[in-house]
Amino acid sequence: MMAKRLVFTLFLCLSFGFSLLAQTKYPTLFEQTEGKQTPLYHEVISYFEQLSSDFEEVRMVEMGISDAGLPFHVILLDKARTFDPKQWHESNRPILFINNGIHPGEPDGIDASMILLRDILEGKIPYPEELALAIIPVYNIGGHLNRNSYSRVNQNGPEEHGFRGNARNYDLNRDFIKADTRNGRSFQQIFQWLSPQVFVDTHVSNGADYQHVMTLISTESNRLGGAMGSYLRQRLDPELYKRMDAAGYPMIPYVNAYGGKPEDGWSQFKDLGRYSSGYAALFGTVSFMPETHMLKPYKDRVESTYELLKIFIQLMGEDGSTIVKAYQQDRASIKSQETFYFQHTLDRSNYRMIPFHGYRSAQKPSEVSGLPRLYYDRNQPFSTEVKFYETYEAKLEITKPQAYIIPQGWHHVIENLKRNGVNMRILEKDSTLEVSVYHIHDFQTAQRPFEGHYIHSNTTLTKSVAPMSFRAGDLIIPMNQERNKFIMEVLEPESEDSFFNWNFFDTILQSKEGYSAYVFEDLAAEFLKENPSIRKALEEAKETDENLRNNAAAQLRWVYERSPWKEKDHNRYPVYRLEK
């Protein structure tokens, strides 16, 4: 059966390549080179400029700027020619947002989107009148300008391509929460401007060898939740797989089988908020990362991406009203949702069987080392069913406060929230309010840098209630808004991708003042005389802790930590909860 499909796929590829050049006045470099080359950055932009010039239903707009110093372009296709996302939402229109070139060494989506838009405009693809389409042609502009033929050592074409890192060597698909880059900050603004119901971020995979051309990361439906999560699980995902199969590209979930054999099964990719799909899901958007197989010819990869994007358009035409209704329902219900869920872990007792077409793997002597090495034997294809683990369960539940309060000095936090459309109001006068206060109790820090950070994990807290003084101009974030899920995700320190874990608040983790022991000895003695309860607690602690009992410096530190001289800001998390 798989062999028949591969023959059908070959037929489609040949038909696709030979027919389009003769039928269009807008051939792409990909087509002109029979799938061997992908265009330079200025050639991509010029191509879309030409389409926007020749077709009134297309507009190319500049929004934001990249680390490369060049502006972003967003291509809008709108049959009604309003080109206004606000009007699209007011008219209950479905919006599909496609992002390409986040990793420019993986340019499949760039070429596929060029051909896709052209074919829509030339009437070769049925296109729903009500659907609004937005495309970022190249997201990682700096990486796309960094052309080479070698950085994708695992990949079969194109002849030249861009580089994974951006102009500052960031992997942009880790930057959606922290937004260290201009790219990330611009994307947040573009995404909030569009507020799409469906988001697709095109990629190429790494990993094992197998027969499939296309794999797919769908955002976790149980984390997405609500009506959109149900729609994804019950309708959209099954139809994508069914229709890709019919198109000659049997698709499987992204093969997340690193360290094992695919035939032993694998888990769904955990798309945290740092990733494009996880970020989009925090705002109720159904999101996907298509991952073509890196060892397939570039021509096949682009054409399978083209087919998948066509299917997204088909389904959004068929289900547009359902998608819009589910999206609106979830955006409304999130305002009143009381409990939010964090620290999702894989449930390995829950899985489903999926078809898999692979190649037998074995060991043979390496011509480099002479030692055994892994290889896949393409003369031994096989088909089977494997376990796919796709259920993640939350370990932590947190009830939302009535509001968060952020002192105005934490401007980089406030700016990130504003870019993401979070509603805030300014405290009008100096005030003392009773709030819940977090102190950082413990955390672990990575030993090696990760995307410009030594990221924290396994963060634990202590919580107390205390009156706190706030200044006029501090920010209050009411928790009755559509972006509550995002707000909780970034402001609750125990969340895996919280601002705290991304080092936004590391300055609170270091004491700024201290003491000289010979000076503090006399102060500590007087303090203990005036506070017999603390003296008693010290004696009790010494009885149970031998190290404390035999260490004068440790006892002095113990007293200091409980004294009025201890700085109050140390380890105190500077985002406060105004409870109900």
Coordinates of C-alpha atoms in Angstrom, one line a residue:
M1 CA 0.0 0.0 0.0
M2 CA 2.8 2.4 0.9
A3 CA 4.6 1.6 -2.4
K4 CA 1.4 2.5 -4.3
R5 CA 1.2 5.8 -2.5
L6 CA 4.8 6.6 -3.2
V7 CA 4.2 6.0 -6.9
F8 CA 1.2 8.3 -6.7
T9 CA 3.3 10.9 -4.9
L10 CA 6.0 10.7 -7.7
F11 CA 3.3 11.2 -10.3
L12 CA 2.0 14.3 -8.4
C13 CA 5.5 15.7 -8.1
L14 CA 6.2 15.3 -11.8
S15 CA 2.8 16.8 -12.8
F16 CA 3.3 19.6 -10.3
G17 CA 6.7 20.6 -11.6
F18 CA 6.1 20.3 -15.4
S19 CA 2.6 21.8 -15.6
L20 CA 3.0 24.9 -13.4
L21 CA 5.8 26.6 -15.4
A22 CA 3.8 26.5 -18.6
Q23 CA 0.7 27.9 -16.9
T24 CA 1.9 30.8 -14.9
K25 CA 3.5 34.2 -15.5
Y26 CA 4.9 34.1 -11.9
P27 CA 7.3 31.1 -11.8
T28 CA 9.3 30.7 -8.7
L29 CA 13.0 29.8 -8.6
F30 CA 12.1 26.6 -6.9
E31 CA 10.1 25.6 -10.0
Q32 CA 12.6 26.9 -12.5
T33 CA 15.4 24.8 -11.0
E34 CA 13.1 21.7 -10.7
G35 CA 13.1 21.9 -6.9
K36 CA 16.8 22.3 -6.4
Q37 CA 17.0 25.9 -5.3
T38 CA 15.3 28.4 -2.9
P39 CA 15.5 32.2 -3.5
L40 CA 17.5 34.9 -1.8
Y41 CA 15.8 37.1 0.7
H42 CA 15.3 40.1 -1.6
E43 CA 14.0 37.7 -4.3
V44 CA 11.4 36.4 -1.9
I45 CA 10.2 39.9 -1.0
S46 CA 10.2 41.0 -4.6
Y47 CA 8.1 38.0 -5.6
F48 CA 5.4 38.9 -3.0
E49 CA 5.7 42.6 -3.9
Q50 CA 4.9 41.7 -7.5
L51 CA 1.8 39.7 -6.5
S52 CA 0.6 42.5 -4.2
S53 CA 1.1 44.9 -7.1
D54 CA -0.8 42.8 -9.6
F55 CA -3.7 41.6 -7.5
E56 CA -5.9 43.9 -5.5
E57 CA -6.9 41.3 -2.9
V58 CA -3.3 41.1 -1.7
R59 CA -1.5 43.7 0.4
M60 CA 2.1 43.5 1.8
V61 CA 2.6 45.5 5.0
E62 CA 5.7 46.3 7.0
M63 CA 5.4 45.6 10.8
G64 CA 8.2 45.7 13.3
I65 CA 11.9 45.1 12.8
S66 CA 14.3 42.2 13.0
D67 CA 17.7 41.9 14.6
A68 CA 19.1 42.1 11.1
G69 CA 17.9 45.7 11.0
L70 CA 15.3 45.0 8.2
P71 CA 11.6 45.3 8.7
F72 CA 9.2 42.4 8.7
H73 CA 6.7 41.9 5.9
V74 CA 3.3 40.4 6.4
I75 CA 1.3 39.4 3.3
L76 CA -2.5 39.7 3.6
L77 CA -4.9 38.0 1.3
D78 CA -8.4 39.4 1.8
K79 CA -11.1 38.9 -0.9
A80 CA -13.1 41.7 0.8
R81 CA -10.1 44.0 0.5
T82 CA -10.4 45.5 4.0
F83 CA -7.0 44.2 5.2
D84 CA -8.0 45.0 8.8
P85 CA -7.9 42.2 11.4
K86 CA -10.2 44.1 13.7
Q87 CA -12.9 44.1 10.9
W88 CA -12.2 40.5 10.2
H89 CA -13.0 39.6 13.8
E90 CA -16.1 41.9 13.9
S91 CA -17.3 40.1 10.8
N92 CA -16.7 36.6 12.3
R93 CA -14.2 35.7 9.6
P94 CA -11.7 32.8 10.1
I95 CA -8.0 33.8 10.0
L96 CA -5.1 31.6 9.0
F97 CA -1.6 32.8 9.9
I98 CA 1.4 31.1 8.3
N99 CA 4.9 31.7 9.5
N100 CA 7.9 30.7 7.4
G101 CA 11.6 30.7 7.7
I102 CA 12.0 30.7 11.5
H103 CA 14.9 28.3 10.8
P104 CA 16.0 29.5 7.3
G105 CA 18.0 26.3 6.8
E106 CA 14.5 24.8 6.6
P107 CA 13.0 26.9 3.8
D108 CA 10.3 24.5 2.6
G109 CA 7.4 26.8 3.8
I110 CA 8.9 29.8 2.1
D111 CA 8.7 28.2 -1.4
A112 CA 5.4 26.5 -0.6
S113 CA 3.8 29.8 0.4
M114 CA 5.0 31.6 -2.7
I115 CA 3.4 28.9 -4.9
L116 CA 0.3 28.7 -2.7
L117 CA -0.5 32.4 -2.8
R118 CA 0.1 32.5 -6.6
D119 CA -2.1 29.5 -7.3
I120 CA -4.9 31.0 -5.2
L121 CA -4.7 34.3 -7.1
E122 CA -4.6 32.5 -10.4
G123 CA -7.6 30.5 -9.5
K124 CA -5.9 27.1 -9.4
I125 CA -6.9 26.5 -5.8
P126 CA -10.5 27.0 -4.6
Y127 CA -10.3 29.7 -1.9
P128 CA -13.1 30.5 0.6
E129 CA -14.3 34.1 0.2
E130 CA -14.6 34.6 4.0
L131 CA -11.1 33.3 4.9
A132 CA -8.4 35.9 5.7
L133 CA -4.9 34.7 5.2
A134 CA -1.7 36.2 6.6
I135 CA 1.8 35.1 5.7
I136 CA 5.2 36.0 7.1
P137 CA 7.4 35.1 4.1
V138 CA 10.7 35.0 6.2
Y139 CA 10.7 35.4 9.9
N140 CA 14.4 34.9 10.6
I141 CA 15.7 37.5 8.2
G142 CA 19.2 37.5 9.5
G143 CA 19.5 33.7 9.3
H144 CA 18.1 33.8 5.7
L145 CA 20.8 36.3 4.7
N146 CA 23.5 34.0 6.1
R147 CA 23.5 31.6 3.1
N148 CA 25.5 28.5 2.9
S149 CA 25.4 24.9 1.7
Y150 CA 26.7 23.1 4.8
S151 CA 24.9 24.0 8.1
R152 CA 22.1 21.4 7.5
V153 CA 24.4 18.4 7.5
N154 CA 21.4 16.0 7.9
Q155 CA 19.3 17.6 5.2
N156 CA 18.8 16.7 1.5
G157 CA 18.7 20.1 -0.3
P158 CA 18.2 22.8 -1.4
E159 CA 21.6 23.6 -2.9
E160 CA 21.9 26.7 -0.7
H161 CA 19.9 27.8 2.3
G162 CA 20.0 30.1 5.3
F163 CA 21.2 29.4 8.9
R164 CA 19.2 28.4 12.0
G165 CA 20.5 31.2 14.2
N166 CA 19.3 34.8 13.7
A167 CA 21.5 37.9 13.3
R168 CA 22.4 37.5 17.0
N169 CA 22.6 33.7 16.9
Y170 CA 19.3 33.2 18.7
D171 CA 17.1 30.2 17.9
L172 CA 13.9 32.1 17.4
N173 CA 11.8 29.1 18.1
R174 CA 12.8 29.4 21.8
D175 CA 12.1 33.1 22.0
F176 CA 8.3 33.5 22.0
I177 CA 7.9 34.0 25.7
K178 CA 11.1 35.8 26.7
A179 CA 11.3 37.9 23.4
D180 CA 15.0 38.7 23.8
T181 CA 15.2 39.5 20.1
R182 CA 13.6 42.3 18.0
N183 CA 12.2 39.4 16.0
G184 CA 10.4 38.0 19.0
R185 CA 9.1 41.4 20.1
S186 CA 7.8 42.2 16.6
F187 CA 6.2 38.8 16.3
Q188 CA 4.3 39.3 19.6
Q189 CA 2.8 42.5 18.2
I190 CA 2.0 41.0 14.8
F191 CA 0.3 37.9 16.5
Q192 CA -1.8 40.1 18.8
W193 CA -2.8 42.3 15.8
L194 CA -4.0 39.3 13.9
S195 CA -5.3 37.1 16.7
P196 CA -5.7 34.2 14.3
Q197 CA -7.8 31.2 15.1
V198 CA -5.3 28.8 13.3
F199 CA -1.5 29.3 13.2
V200 CA 1.0 27.2 11.1
D201 CA 4.8 27.5 11.6
T202 CA 6.7 25.6 8.9
H203 CA 9.8 23.5 9.7
V204 CA 12.0 20.5 8.7
S205 CA 12.7 17.6 11.1
N206 CA 15.8 16.0 12.4
G207 CA 16.1 12.5 13.8
A208 CA 15.4 9.0 12.5
D209 CA 14.9 7.8 8.9
Y210 CA 11.5 6.6 7.7
Q211 CA 9.3 6.6 4.7
H212 CA 7.0 9.5 5.5
V213 CA 7.7 12.9 3.9
M214 CA 5.5 15.0 6.3
T215 CA 5.2 14.9 10.1
L216 CA 3.2 17.3 12.2
I217 CA 3.3 18.8 15.7
S218 CA -0.2 19.8 16.8
T219 CA -0.5 21.7 20.0
E220 CA -1.5 19.6 22.9
S221 CA -5.3 19.5 22.8
N222 CA -5.7 19.0 26.6
R223 CA -3.5 22.0 27.3
L224 CA -5.3 24.1 24.7
G225 CA -8.6 23.0 26.3
G226 CA -12.0 24.3 25.7
A227 CA -14.0 24.2 22.5
M228 CA -10.9 24.7 20.4
G229 CA -9.2 21.7 22.1
S230 CA -12.2 19.5 21.4
Y231 CA -12.4 20.7 17.8
L232 CA -8.7 20.0 17.3
R233 CA -8.9 16.5 18.8
Q234 CA -12.2 15.4 17.3
R235 CA -12.2 17.1 13.8
L236 CA -9.2 19.1 12.7
D237 CA -6.4 16.7 13.5
P238 CA -8.2 13.6 12.1
E239 CA -9.1 15.4 8.9
L240 CA -5.6 16.7 8.3
Y241 CA -4.2 13.2 8.5
K242 CA -7.0 11.7 6.4
R243 CA -6.6 14.3 3.6
M244 CA -2.9 14.2 3.5
D245 CA -3.1 10.4 3.1
A246 CA -5.5 10.9 0.2
A247 CA -3.1 13.5 -1.3
G248 CA -0.3 10.9 -1.4
Y249 CA 1.6 12.0 1.7
P250 CA 0.7 9.7 4.6
M251 CA 1.4 11.9 7.6
I252 CA 2.4 11.0 11.2
P253 CA 2.9 13.0 14.3
Y254 CA 6.4 14.5 14.7
V255 CA 8.7 11.6 15.4
N256 CA 9.9 12.6 18.9
A257 CA 11.9 9.4 19.4
Y258 CA 15.3 10.7 20.2
G259 CA 17.4 8.0 22.0
G260 CA 15.1 5.2 20.8
K261 CA 13.7 3.4 17.8
P262 CA 10.6 4.9 16.2
E263 CA 9.0 1.5 16.0
D264 CA 9.0 1.4 19.8
G265 CA 6.7 4.4 19.9
W266 CA 7.1 8.0 20.9
S267 CA 5.5 10.9 22.8
Q268 CA 3.9 14.1 21.5
F269 CA 6.3 17.0 21.4
K270 CA 5.8 19.1 24.5
D271 CA 5.2 22.6 23.1
L272 CA 5.9 24.9 25.9
G273 CA 5.2 28.6 25.5
R274 CA 8.8 29.2 24.4
Y275 CA 7.8 27.5 21.1
S276 CA 5.6 29.1 18.4
S277 CA 2.8 26.6 18.8
G278 CA 2.8 26.7 22.6
Y279 CA 2.9 30.4 22.6
A280 CA -0.1 30.6 20.2
A281 CA -2.1 28.1 22.3
L282 CA -1.8 30.4 25.3
F283 CA -4.2 32.8 23.4
G284 CA -6.7 30.1 22.4
T285 CA -5.2 29.6 18.9
V286 CA -5.0 26.1 17.4
S287 CA -1.4 25.8 16.3
F288 CA 0.8 23.5 14.2
M289 CA 4.4 22.9 13.3
P290 CA 4.6 20.9 10.1
E291 CA 8.0 19.1 10.0
T292 CA 9.0 17.6 6.7
H293 CA 11.5 14.8 6.8
M294 CA 15.0 16.2 6.3
L295 CA 16.3 13.3 4.1
K296 CA 13.6 13.5 1.5
P297 CA 14.4 15.5 -1.6
Y298 CA 13.7 19.2 -1.3
K299 CA 11.2 19.0 -4.1
D300 CA 9.1 16.4 -2.3
R301 CA 9.3 18.4 1.0
V302 CA 8.1 21.6 -0.5
E303 CA 5.3 19.9 -2.4
S304 CA 4.1 18.1 0.7
T305 CA 4.1 21.4 2.6
Y306 CA 2.1 23.0 -0.2
E307 CA -0.5 20.1 0.0
L308 CA -0.8 20.5 3.8
L309 CA -1.3 24.3 3.5
K310 CA -4.0 23.7 0.8
I311 CA -5.8 21.3 3.2
F312 CA -5.7 23.9 6.0
I313 CA -7.4 26.3 3.6
Q314 CA -10.0 23.7 2.6
L315 CA -10.9 22.9 6.2
M316 CA -11.1 26.5 7.3
G317 CA -13.5 27.1 4.4
E318 CA -15.6 24.1 5.4
D319 CA -15.4 24.7 9.2
G320 CA -15.0 28.5 9.3
S321 CA -18.1 29.3 11.4
T322 CA -17.3 26.4 13.8
I323 CA -13.8 27.5 14.3
V324 CA -14.7 31.2 14.9
K325 CA -17.5 30.2 17.3
A326 CA -15.2 27.9 19.3
Y327 CA -12.5 30.5 19.4
Q328 CA -14.9 33.2 20.6
Q329 CA -16.3 30.8 23.2
D330 CA -12.9 30.0 24.6
R331 CA -11.8 33.7 24.7
A332 CA -15.0 34.5 26.6
S333 CA -14.8 31.6 29.1
I334 CA -11.1 32.2 29.9
K335 CA -12.1 35.5 31.6
S336 CA -14.0 33.7 34.3
Q337 CA -11.9 30.5 34.5
E338 CA -10.7 30.3 38.2
T339 CA -8.1 27.5 38.1
F340 CA -5.1 27.2 35.7
Y341 CA -2.8 24.2 35.2
F342 CA 1.0 23.9 35.1
Q343 CA 3.9 21.5 35.0
H344 CA 2.4 19.1 32.6
T345 CA 4.0 15.6 32.6
L346 CA 3.5 12.8 30.1
D347 CA 1.0 10.1 31.0
R348 CA 2.6 6.9 29.7
S349 CA -0.4 4.8 30.7
N350 CA -2.4 6.6 28.0
Y351 CA -1.6 6.1 24.3
R352 CA -3.1 5.2 20.9
M353 CA -1.8 3.1 18.1
I354 CA -0.9 4.9 14.9
P355 CA 0.4 3.6 11.5
F356 CA 4.1 3.9 10.9
H357 CA 6.1 3.2 7.7
G358 CA 9.8 2.9 8.5
Y359 CA 13.1 1.4 7.5
R360 CA 14.8 -1.4 9.4
S361 CA 17.8 -0.1 11.4
A362 CA 20.9 -2.0 12.2
Q363 CA 24.6 -1.7 13.1
K364 CA 27.6 -1.9 10.8
P365 CA 31.3 -1.0 11.0
S366 CA 32.0 2.7 10.7
E367 CA 34.4 3.7 7.9
V368 CA 35.5 6.6 10.2
S369 CA 36.1 4.8 13.5
G370 CA 35.9 1.1 12.6
L371 CA 33.4 0.8 15.5
P372 CA 29.7 -0.1 15.2
R373 CA 27.4 2.7 13.8
L374 CA 23.7 3.0 13.3
Y375 CA 22.2 3.0 9.8
Y376 CA 18.8 2.6 8.2
D377 CA 18.4 0.1 5.4
R378 CA 16.1 1.5 2.8
N379 CA 16.0 -1.9 1.1
Q380 CA 14.1 -3.1 4.1
P381 CA 11.0 -0.9 4.4
F382 CA 8.3 -2.0 6.8
S383 CA 4.9 -0.9 8.0
T384 CA 3.5 -1.4 11.5
E385 CA 1.5 0.3 14.2
V386 CA 3.3 2.1 17.1
K387 CA 2.3 3.6 20.4
F388 CA 1.8 7.4 20.4
Y389 CA 1.7 9.0 23.8
E390 CA -0.2 12.3 23.6
T391 CA -1.7 13.0 27.0
Y392 CA 0.0 15.4 29.4
E393 CA -1.4 15.8 32.9
A394 CA -0.9 18.9 35.1
K395 CA 1.0 18.4 38.4
L396 CA 0.2 21.9 39.7
E397 CA -3.1 23.9 39.9
I398 CA -3.1 27.6 40.8
T399 CA -6.2 29.7 41.4
K400 CA -6.0 33.1 39.8
P401 CA -6.0 36.3 41.9
Q402 CA -8.4 39.2 41.5
A403 CA -5.4 41.1 40.1
Y404 CA -1.6 41.1 39.9
I405 CA 0.4 44.2 41.0
I406 CA 3.7 45.0 39.4
P407 CA 5.9 47.9 40.6
Q408 CA 6.7 50.2 37.7
G409 CA 10.4 49.6 37.9
W410 CA 10.0 46.2 36.3
H411 CA 9.5 47.9 32.9
H412 CA 10.9 45.1 30.8
V413 CA 8.2 42.8 32.3
I414 CA 5.5 45.4 31.8
E415 CA 6.6 46.0 28.2
N416 CA 6.4 42.3 27.4
L417 CA 2.9 42.1 28.8
K418 CA 1.8 45.2 26.9
R419 CA 3.1 43.7 23.6
N420 CA 0.9 40.7 24.2
G421 CA -2.2 42.8 24.6
V422 CA -2.5 42.5 28.4
N423 CA -4.9 45.1 29.9
M424 CA -3.5 47.1 32.8
R425 CA -4.5 50.1 34.8
I426 CA -2.2 52.5 36.6
L427 CA -2.4 53.0 40.3
E428 CA -3.4 56.6 40.7
K429 CA -2.0 57.3 44.2
D430 CA 0.4 55.9 46.7
S431 CA -1.4 53.0 48.5
T432 CA -0.9 50.3 51.0
L433 CA -2.7 47.1 50.1
E434 CA -2.9 43.7 51.6
V435 CA -1.5 41.2 49.1
S436 CA -0.2 37.7 48.8
V437 CA 3.6 37.7 48.7
Y438 CA 5.8 35.0 47.2
H439 CA 9.3 34.3 48.4
I440 CA 11.5 32.1 46.3
H441 CA 12.3 29.1 48.4
D442 CA 14.4 27.0 46.0
F443 CA 15.2 26.4 42.3
Q444 CA 17.7 24.7 40.1
T445 CA 19.7 26.5 37.5
A446 CA 21.0 25.1 34.2
Q447 CA 24.8 24.6 34.2
R448 CA 25.1 25.6 30.6
P449 CA 23.6 28.6 28.7
F450 CA 20.4 28.1 26.8
E451 CA 19.5 30.8 24.3
G452 CA 21.2 33.5 26.2
H453 CA 20.0 32.4 29.6
Y454 CA 20.9 30.1 32.5
I455 CA 17.3 29.0 32.8
H456 CA 15.7 28.0 36.2
S457 CA 13.5 25.0 36.9
N458 CA 11.9 23.2 39.8
T459 CA 11.1 26.5 41.4
T460 CA 9.4 26.4 44.8
L461 CA 7.8 29.2 46.8
T462 CA 6.7 30.2 50.2
K463 CA 3.5 32.4 50.3
S464 CA 2.4 34.9 52.9
V465 CA -0.1 37.7 53.3
A466 CA 1.2 41.1 54.2
P467 CA 0.5 44.9 53.7
M468 CA 2.7 46.3 51.0
S469 CA 3.3 49.9 49.9
F470 CA 2.8 50.7 46.3
R471 CA 3.6 53.9 44.4
A472 CA 1.4 55.9 42.1
G473 CA 2.2 54.6 38.6
D474 CA 2.6 51.0 39.6
L475 CA 0.6 48.6 37.4
I476 CA -2.5 46.6 38.3
I477 CA -3.4 43.7 36.0
P478 CA -7.1 42.7 36.4
M479 CA -7.7 38.9 35.9
N480 CA -10.9 39.2 34.0
Q481 CA -9.5 39.3 30.5
E482 CA -9.0 37.1 27.4
R483 CA -5.3 36.8 28.0
N484 CA -5.5 35.3 31.5
K485 CA -3.9 32.1 30.5
F486 CA -0.8 33.9 29.2
I487 CA -0.7 36.1 32.2
M488 CA -0.7 33.1 34.6
E489 CA 1.8 31.3 32.5
V490 CA 4.4 34.0 32.7
L491 CA 3.8 35.6 36.1
E492 CA 3.4 32.4 38.3
P493 CA 7.0 31.5 39.1
E494 CA 6.4 27.8 39.3
S495 CA 5.2 27.7 35.7
E496 CA 7.9 26.0 33.5
D497 CA 8.2 29.0 31.1
S498 CA 7.6 31.8 33.6
F499 CA 9.4 35.0 33.5
F500 CA 11.1 34.1 36.7
N501 CA 12.5 30.9 35.2
W502 CA 13.7 32.9 32.2
N503 CA 15.8 35.1 34.6
F504 CA 13.6 38.2 34.4
F505 CA 13.9 38.6 38.1
D506 CA 17.4 37.3 38.9
T507 CA 18.4 40.5 40.6
I508 CA 16.2 39.6 43.6
L509 CA 18.2 36.5 44.1
Q510 CA 21.3 38.3 45.3
S511 CA 21.7 40.2 48.6
K512 CA 22.9 43.7 48.1
E513 CA 24.0 44.4 51.6
G514 CA 25.7 42.4 54.3
Y515 CA 27.5 42.7 57.6
S516 CA 30.9 42.5 59.2
A517 CA 30.8 39.8 61.9
Y518 CA 32.6 41.8 64.5
V519 CA 30.1 44.7 64.1
F520 CA 27.0 42.6 64.0
E521 CA 28.0 40.4 67.0
D522 CA 27.0 43.1 69.5
L523 CA 23.9 44.1 67.6
A524 CA 22.8 40.5 67.4
A525 CA 23.3 39.9 71.1
E526 CA 21.2 43.0 71.9
F527 CA 18.5 41.9 69.4
L528 CA 18.2 38.4 71.0
K529 CA 17.8 40.0 74.5
E530 CA 15.0 42.1 73.2
N531 CA 13.4 39.2 71.3
P532 CA 13.3 36.2 73.6
S533 CA 11.1 34.2 71.2
I534 CA 13.8 34.4 68.6
R535 CA 16.5 33.4 71.2
K536 CA 14.4 30.4 72.1
A537 CA 14.0 29.5 68.4
L538 CA 17.8 29.7 67.9
E539 CA 18.4 27.4 70.9
E540 CA 15.9 24.9 69.5
A541 CA 17.5 25.0 66.1
K542 CA 20.9 24.3 67.6
E543 CA 19.6 21.3 69.4
T544 CA 18.4 19.7 66.2
D545 CA 21.2 20.9 63.8
E546 CA 24.7 19.9 64.8
N547 CA 26.3 22.0 62.0
L548 CA 24.5 25.1 63.3
R549 CA 25.4 24.2 66.9
N550 CA 29.1 24.1 66.1
N551 CA 29.4 27.0 63.8
A552 CA 29.4 30.5 65.2
A553 CA 29.2 32.2 61.7
A554 CA 26.2 30.1 60.9
Q555 CA 24.4 31.1 64.1
L556 CA 25.2 34.8 63.4
R557 CA 23.7 34.4 59.9
W558 CA 20.7 32.6 61.3
V559 CA 20.0 35.7 63.6
Y560 CA 20.6 38.1 60.7
E561 CA 18.1 36.4 58.5
R562 CA 15.4 37.0 61.1
S563 CA 16.4 40.5 62.1
P564 CA 15.2 43.9 60.8
W565 CA 18.6 44.4 59.2
K566 CA 17.9 41.7 56.7
E567 CA 16.9 43.3 53.4
K568 CA 13.3 42.7 52.6
D569 CA 13.7 42.5 48.8
H570 CA 16.0 39.5 48.9
N571 CA 14.2 36.5 47.3
R572 CA 10.9 38.4 47.5
Y573 CA 9.1 38.0 44.1
P574 CA 8.2 41.5 43.0
V575 CA 4.8 40.6 41.5
Y576 CA 2.0 40.6 44.0
R577 CA -1.4 38.9 44.1
L578 CA -4.4 41.0 45.1
E579 CA -6.7 38.2 46.2
K580 CA -10.5 38.1 46.0

